Amino acid sequence: MTVAIDIHNATKRYGDKTVLKGVDLTVDAGTVTVILGPSGSGKSTLLRAINHLEKLDEGYVALNGELIGVRVHGDRLKERREKDILRQRAKIGFVFQNFNLFPHLTIIENVSEAPISQGVKAKDAREHARTLLARVGLADKEDAYPRQLSGGQQQRVAIARALALEPEVILFDEPTSALDPELVGEVLSVIRTLAGSGKTLIVVTHEIGFAREVADRVVFVDEGVIVEEGTPDDVLSNPRHRRTQDFLSKVLA
Amino acid sequence: MTSALERPEIADAPPEAGTAASVPPGIDLRKLAERKVVPLRHPLRWVVTALVLVLLLNFGQTLFTNPSWEWQKVGQWLFSPAILKGLQLTLLATAISAVVSFAGGIVVALARLSGNPVLSTLSWLYIWLFRSVPLILVLIFLFNLGNLYPTVGIGVPFGPQWAVPTFTVLSPLVLGVIGLSLSEIAYSAEVVRAGILAVDQGQLEAAKALGIPSRRQFSRIVLPQALRSIVPAYVNQIIGLIKASSLLFYVSLLDLFGVVQNLGSTYPTDIIPLLVVATIWYLVLTSAISIVQFYIERFYARGSVRELPLTPLQRVRRRLAGIRSTVQGNTLA
């Protein structure tokens, strides 16, 4: 298997608080990795560092061997120009907890915005957007505005939007946490279909059942470090570490 | 405390169906439940309304009975060439200043919000200065620019200079518009800044995550959403600007107010009708802008409300359709 993402010594501080303490993680191409952890454990920060929405104080993230957001400058890592970072982000899809759809644009405009901004012809971008909307089951909603859709539908649009640039990696930051319980299923099922498509997925979630079923690997993060990682069976059914056991007993209770 | 324990039979007794504590005896609540609830009446409201109407009608009557209003003269002056010329100047100066200050306001607001400390300090200073100095002072200052800087030009500091006399490049109108814009930019920058700050931070994050180029992040994602809160505040500014343009009179430009002032001293007996004429035109201008505002706001409300408010025309149509259907219903019955 080839390594898609290589994270080394990821360290992030907010003032005196260190939220990531030198995290090392590699993710193989085409696999699904689920990141679990209590709130405030640094799991979202880790995810956001992968596409440089969060700048690391030390350490790096590499996608297929290319450093994201930084470059080698003499004997240091130096931050890249915003323009270059934006270009790199196009290879990494990101799905937010609160969807963050553009409320003033229609569904199809939301999905085709990024490709058009990168120079794809409007007609082709819309064509592609239609295919993606059909894939997430929202072909009939292309002229609606985000607020006219349910939360589950909005998140499916957000997934289609993240897919529009055909990224190799898609990051999901608690994609179902803002949804009513009965809408969680439709979003998870869309993510499930992506899991078999060869894309590399990294999902921060509290859906243990989903992790057990879909993940190739589960990573448990607490207090800015990776406490335990392995197959869903290892981590979820036979957790070795005390903190993992505590967390699971609380979540599954 | 113990009463409930002492009399358990009261607490436990299930209420008989169709009764409640507050129902007088002999009334069947179930029957009342089938009838429409009578809304609360507001008799005092009617009294106040009547009182206000009487006062208004009294005033309305004087408009016709008091000969000093001289409505005939108002009619004569309303479209007189001199007044229309003043109106034209008011419109021109306001329109140019409004456009210039909006563009300038965006620039100053972006400078203020930028990470560059020099730019943001400069922008803060600009806003501080022009919000502090009265517009009339700015205008009179500008009209004495010829005394301060007899020539304007550009050159290398301490090197060669290219310059022309100040008043050959800057006509009074240009100076007036510059004066209006300079002070208006300071206010509109704050209006624009407030609008930008009101856009959810997640929008910018989503745009960044999608790799949308910085300039397009602003023009396509942030600004359209900011405009929703900018437009009402900025229209307010423009209305203020229309009236502020009457200060141009003090630097010998004949705007609507200036013309009325001049005519008033030439025809002192017509001062009341002339003031009425000016009032009417300012009302017309403000109303026109309010109508435009309605449609612009409606445009930028796309996506923020589930259903757009009806335009007045749509409302009239619905009402007519409603009347028509009831009329048809009545004739059929």
Tab-separated table of C-alpha atoms in Angstrom, chain A residues 48 51 82 86 89 92 96 100-105 113-114 116-118 145 147-148 161 165, chain B residues 200 202-203 205-214 216-217 220-221 224-225 302-304 306:
chain	number	residue	atom	x	y	z
A	48	ARG	CA	-7.742	20.864	10.085
A	51	ASN	CA	-5.319	20.973	4.763
A	82	GLU	CA	-1.390	31.877	0.398
A	86	LEU	CA	-4.992	27.495	-1.930
A	89	ARG	CA	-6.060	22.632	-0.802
A	92	ILE	CA	-8.002	17.871	-0.314
A	96	PHE	CA	-17.519	20.799	7.953
A	100	ASN	CA	-20.781	25.989	5.683
A	101	LEU	CA	-22.642	26.014	2.392
A	102	PHE	CA	-22.754	29.421	0.717
A	103	PRO	CA	-26.302	30.568	1.589
A	104	HIS	CA	-26.573	33.132	-1.205
A	105	LEU	CA	-25.748	30.636	-3.946
A	113	GLU	CA	-18.073	27.352	-7.509
A	114	ALA	CA	-14.643	25.884	-6.729
A	116	ILE	CA	-15.170	27.550	-11.897
A	117	SER	CA	-12.836	29.574	-9.690
A	118	GLN	CA	-10.034	27.274	-10.817
A	145	TYR	CA	-30.963	27.545	-1.830
A	147	ARG	CA	-31.713	27.085	3.710
A	148	GLN	CA	-34.539	25.416	1.828
A	161	ARG	CA	-19.094	20.288	-3.170
A	165	LEU	CA	-12.472	19.173	-7.411
B	200	ASP	CA	-19.966	33.965	9.407
B	202	GLY	CA	-17.188	29.504	8.488
B	203	GLN	CA	-17.918	30.973	5.050
B	205	GLU	CA	-13.075	28.797	5.957
B	206	ALA	CA	-15.177	26.889	3.456
B	207	ALA	CA	-13.906	29.113	0.645
B	208	LYS	CA	-10.313	28.544	1.762
B	209	ALA	CA	-10.826	24.803	2.076
B	210	LEU	CA	-12.099	24.764	-1.506
B	211	GLY	CA	-8.982	26.616	-2.653
B	212	ILE	CA	-10.975	29.540	-4.049
B	213	PRO	CA	-8.506	32.367	-4.889
B	214	SER	CA	-8.391	35.169	-2.293
B	216	ARG	CA	-12.762	35.682	-5.495
B	217	GLN	CA	-13.313	34.675	-1.853
B	220	ARG	CA	-18.067	36.019	-4.687
B	221	ILE	CA	-18.486	34.704	-1.135
B	224	PRO	CA	-22.520	39.397	-1.511
B	225	GLN	CA	-23.374	38.195	1.981
B	302	ARG	CA	-31.914	35.421	-1.901
B	303	GLY	CA	-31.171	32.316	0.074
B	304	SER	CA	-31.410	33.985	3.494
B	306	ARG	CA	-37.212	30.711	2.621
